[in-house]
Amino acid sequence: MIKEKGDFAINELLEWMEYIEDNRQQAKVRHKLKDIIVTVLFATLANVDDWVEMEYFAHYHEEYP
């Protein structure tokens, strides 16, 4: 299988994110920190301007693998 340059970058980003410490109270956590960071990153790249639009973006792309 030939790896695309973008695939490598995404995998490297996801591996790097494993080192980010999540200090939230686990009983109150509804979403993984990694999922939140990736959603914010991609929403920002898609020109999302505020938190309401970011929520719409996340719901719209929720089923993406």
C-alpha positions as a LaTeX table, in Angstrom:
\begin{tabular}{lrrr}
\hline
Residue & $x$ (\AA) & $y$ (\AA) & $z$ (\AA) \\
\hline
Met1 & 0.00 & 0.00 & 0.00 \\
Ile2 & 1.35 & 3.41 & $-0.98$ \\
Lys3 & 1.03 & 6.04 & 1.74 \\
Glu4 & $-0.01$ & 9.50 & 0.72 \\
Lys5 & 1.89 & 12.45 & 2.12 \\
Gly6 & $-1.31$ & 13.72 & 3.80 \\
Asp7 & $-1.93$ & 10.35 & 5.46 \\
Phe8 & 1.53 & 10.46 & 7.01 \\
Ala9 & 0.97 & 13.98 & 8.31 \\
Ile10 & $-2.38$ & 13.07 & 9.90 \\
Asn11 & $-0.94$ & 9.93 & 11.52 \\
Glu12 & 2.02 & 11.91 & 12.83 \\
Leu13 & $-0.33$ & 14.58 & 14.22 \\
Leu14 & $-2.47$ & 11.95 & 15.96 \\
Glu15 & 0.62 & 10.29 & 17.44 \\
Trp16 & 1.89 & 13.65 & 18.68 \\
Met17 & $-1.46$ & 14.33 & 20.33 \\
Glu18 & $-1.05$ & 11.23 & 22.51 \\
Tyr19 & 1.50 & 13.25 & 24.52 \\
Ile20 & $-1.03$ & 15.95 & 25.45 \\
Glu21 & $-2.11$ & 15.42 & 29.02 \\
Asp22 & $-5.85$ & 15.59 & 29.73 \\
Asn23 & $-6.31$ & 17.02 & 33.24 \\
Arg24 & $-10.10$ & 17.15 & 33.10 \\
Gln25 & $-12.26$ & 15.38 & 35.68 \\
Gln26 & $-12.92$ & 12.04 & 33.95 \\
Ala27 & $-16.46$ & 11.74 & 35.35 \\
Lys28 & $-17.42$ & 14.90 & 33.46 \\
Val29 & $-15.72$ & 14.05 & 30.15 \\
Arg30 & $-18.09$ & 13.52 & 27.21 \\
His31 & $-15.52$ & 13.68 & 24.37 \\
Lys32 & $-11.89$ & 12.66 & 24.06 \\
Leu33 & $-9.52$ & 15.62 & 24.13 \\
Lys34 & $-7.91$ & 14.39 & 20.89 \\
Asp35 & $-11.32$ & 14.47 & 19.15 \\
Ile36 & $-11.95$ & 18.03 & 20.34 \\
Ile37 & $-8.54$ & 19.26 & 19.17 \\
Val38 & $-8.88$ & 17.63 & 15.74 \\
Thr39 & $-12.40$ & 19.04 & 15.32 \\
Val40 & $-11.24$ & 22.55 & 16.23 \\
Leu41 & $-8.24$ & 22.27 & 13.89 \\
Phe42 & $-10.29$ & 21.11 & 10.88 \\
Ala43 & $-13.11$ & 23.57 & 11.59 \\
Thr44 & $-10.58$ & 26.41 & 11.71 \\
Leu45 & $-9.07$ & 25.26 & 8.41 \\
Ala46 & $-12.62$ & 25.30 & 6.98 \\
Asn47 & $-13.02$ & 28.99 & 7.96 \\
Val48 & $-15.34$ & 28.39 & 10.89 \\
Asp49 & $-15.53$ & 31.67 & 12.79 \\
Asp50 & $-17.16$ & 30.94 & 16.15 \\
Trp51 & $-18.12$ & 28.20 & 18.61 \\
Val52 & $-21.69$ & 27.88 & 17.31 \\
Glu53 & $-20.44$ & 27.24 & 13.77 \\
Met54 & $-17.86$ & 24.85 & 15.21 \\
Glu55 & $-20.66$ & 22.85 & 16.84 \\
Tyr56 & $-22.52$ & 22.70 & 13.50 \\
Phe57 & $-19.31$ & 21.62 & 11.79 \\
Ala58 & $-18.74$ & 18.85 & 14.35 \\
His59 & $-22.28$ & 17.52 & 14.04 \\
Tyr60 & $-22.16$ & 17.61 & 10.25 \\
His61 & $-18.90$ & 15.64 & 10.16 \\
Glu62 & $-19.69$ & 13.41 & 13.15 \\
Glu63 & $-19.93$ & 10.19 & 11.11 \\
Tyr64 & $-16.62$ & 10.74 & 9.29 \\
Pro65 & $-14.33$ & 7.78 & 10.05 \\
\hline
\end{tabular}
